Amino acid sequence: MIIFWGSKGYTKELGHTQTSIECGHCNNVEPWQIMETGRKFTLYWIPLFPYGKSYYVSCPVCQYGHEIEKSEIEKYLNY
Ligand SMILES: [Zn+2]
C-alpha cells in the first residue's frame, strides 16, 4: 500500500498595525501587515496540521519586513 503524504506552504494574514509605518525600502507610509507563514502536513492531499510557523510584519506595498516572535503579535496588532 502506498501512502501519499507531503506538505504545503501557506500564508495567513492576522491583521495589521493601527499606526502607519514608513517603509525603509519603498518609502510608502501604510499600516503594515502581520502575517503567519508555515507549512501544512498533508495526507492524500488533505491538509492536516500546520508546523514550522513563523510570523512577520511586512510592508503591504513591497512586502519588505522582518520576522517577529509569536509573543510580539499582540504588540504589533495594537501598535
Ligand atoms: Zn515597502
Short mmCIF file of N, CA, C and O in Angstrom, two decimals, residues 24-56:
data_model
loop_
_atom_site.label_atom_id
_atom_site.label_comp_id
_atom_site.label_asym_id
_atom_site.label_seq_id
_atom_site.Cartn_x
_atom_site.Cartn_y
_atom_site.Cartn_z
N GLY A 24 11.23 51.57 4.98
CA GLY A 24 12.60 51.96 4.66
C GLY A 24 13.02 51.49 3.28
O GLY A 24 14.11 51.81 2.81
N HIS A 25 12.18 50.73 2.64
CA HIS A 25 12.52 50.13 1.35
C HIS A 25 11.85 50.88 0.19
O HIS A 25 12.50 51.23 -0.78
N CYS A 26 10.52 51.15 0.31
CA CYS A 26 9.81 51.82 -0.79
C CYS A 26 9.29 53.20 -0.39
O CYS A 26 8.69 53.87 -1.22
N ASN A 27 9.50 53.59 0.90
CA ASN A 27 9.12 54.91 1.41
C ASN A 27 7.62 55.18 1.46
O ASN A 27 7.20 56.30 1.70
N ASN A 28 6.77 54.19 1.23
CA ASN A 28 5.34 54.36 1.41
C ASN A 28 5.02 54.33 2.89
O ASN A 28 5.67 53.62 3.66
N VAL A 29 4.00 55.12 3.30
CA VAL A 29 3.57 55.13 4.70
C VAL A 29 2.21 54.44 4.78
O VAL A 29 1.21 54.96 4.29
N GLU A 30 2.19 53.25 5.32
CA GLU A 30 0.98 52.41 5.36
C GLU A 30 0.97 51.61 6.66
O GLU A 30 2.02 51.36 7.23
N PRO A 31 -0.23 51.19 7.12
CA PRO A 31 -0.25 50.18 8.20
C PRO A 31 0.38 48.89 7.66
O PRO A 31 0.08 48.50 6.52
N TRP A 32 1.24 48.29 8.45
CA TRP A 32 1.92 47.07 7.98
C TRP A 32 1.10 45.83 8.30
O TRP A 32 0.38 45.78 9.30
N GLN A 33 1.23 44.83 7.46
CA GLN A 33 0.53 43.56 7.64
C GLN A 33 1.27 42.68 8.64
O GLN A 33 2.50 42.66 8.67
N ILE A 34 0.49 41.91 9.40
CA ILE A 34 1.07 40.90 10.28
C ILE A 34 0.69 39.55 9.69
O ILE A 34 -0.50 39.25 9.50
N MET A 35 1.68 38.77 9.32
CA MET A 35 1.45 37.53 8.60
C MET A 35 1.96 36.32 9.37
O MET A 35 2.94 36.40 10.09
N GLU A 36 1.26 35.22 9.19
CA GLU A 36 1.75 33.94 9.68
C GLU A 36 2.06 33.09 8.45
O GLU A 36 1.26 33.01 7.53
N THR A 37 3.24 32.50 8.44
CA THR A 37 3.55 31.58 7.35
C THR A 37 4.01 30.27 7.95
O THR A 37 4.48 30.21 9.09
N GLY A 38 3.85 29.22 7.22
CA GLY A 38 4.28 27.92 7.70
C GLY A 38 3.99 26.87 6.65
O GLY A 38 3.73 27.20 5.49
N ARG A 39 4.02 25.63 7.07
CA ARG A 39 3.70 24.55 6.15
C ARG A 39 2.63 23.67 6.79
O ARG A 39 2.53 23.61 8.01
N LYS A 40 1.82 23.05 5.96
CA LYS A 40 0.82 22.13 6.48
C LYS A 40 1.17 20.73 6.02
O LYS A 40 1.47 20.50 4.85
N PHE A 41 1.14 19.82 6.97
CA PHE A 41 1.36 18.42 6.67
C PHE A 41 0.11 17.91 5.95
O PHE A 41 -1.01 18.16 6.37
N THR A 42 0.28 17.24 4.83
CA THR A 42 -0.87 16.74 4.08
C THR A 42 -0.80 15.23 3.93
O THR A 42 0.28 14.65 3.78
N LEU A 43 -1.94 14.60 4.00
CA LEU A 43 -2.07 13.16 3.79
C LEU A 43 -3.14 12.97 2.72
O LEU A 43 -4.26 13.44 2.88
N TYR A 44 -2.78 12.35 1.64
CA TYR A 44 -3.69 12.25 0.48
C TYR A 44 -4.21 13.62 0.08
O TYR A 44 -5.40 13.80 -0.15
N TRP A 45 -3.32 14.59 0.07
CA TRP A 45 -3.61 15.97 -0.36
C TRP A 45 -4.58 16.69 0.56
O TRP A 45 -5.12 17.72 0.23
N ILE A 46 -4.87 16.14 1.72
CA ILE A 46 -5.74 16.84 2.68
C ILE A 46 -4.84 17.48 3.74
O ILE A 46 -4.11 16.76 4.43
N PRO A 47 -4.87 18.82 3.87
CA PRO A 47 -4.04 19.46 4.89
C PRO A 47 -4.51 19.05 6.28
O PRO A 47 -5.69 19.14 6.60
N LEU A 48 -3.60 18.55 7.10
CA LEU A 48 -3.99 18.08 8.42
C LEU A 48 -3.63 19.04 9.54
O LEU A 48 -4.47 19.45 10.31
N PHE A 49 -2.35 19.37 9.63
CA PHE A 49 -1.97 20.31 10.70
C PHE A 49 -0.77 21.14 10.28
O PHE A 49 0.05 20.69 9.49
N PRO A 50 -0.71 22.37 10.78
CA PRO A 50 0.41 23.24 10.42
C PRO A 50 1.64 22.98 11.29
O PRO A 50 1.52 22.52 12.41
N TYR A 51 2.80 23.25 10.75
CA TYR A 51 4.05 23.16 11.52
C TYR A 51 5.03 24.18 10.97
O TYR A 51 4.81 24.74 9.89
N GLY A 52 6.09 24.40 11.72
CA GLY A 52 7.12 25.33 11.27
C GLY A 52 6.60 26.74 11.05
O GLY A 52 6.97 27.42 10.12
N LYS A 53 5.70 27.16 11.96
CA LYS A 53 5.12 28.50 11.82
C LYS A 53 6.14 29.59 12.10
O LYS A 53 6.96 29.46 13.00
N SER A 54 6.05 30.68 11.35
CA SER A 54 6.79 31.87 11.73
C SER A 54 5.92 33.08 11.43
O SER A 54 4.96 33.00 10.68
N TYR A 55 6.27 34.19 12.05
CA TYR A 55 5.43 35.39 11.99
C TYR A 55 6.24 36.56 11.49
O TYR A 55 7.42 36.69 11.81
N TYR A 56 5.58 37.40 10.70
CA TYR A 56 6.26 38.54 10.09
C TYR A 56 5.41 39.79 10.17
O TYR A 56 4.18 39.70 10.14
#
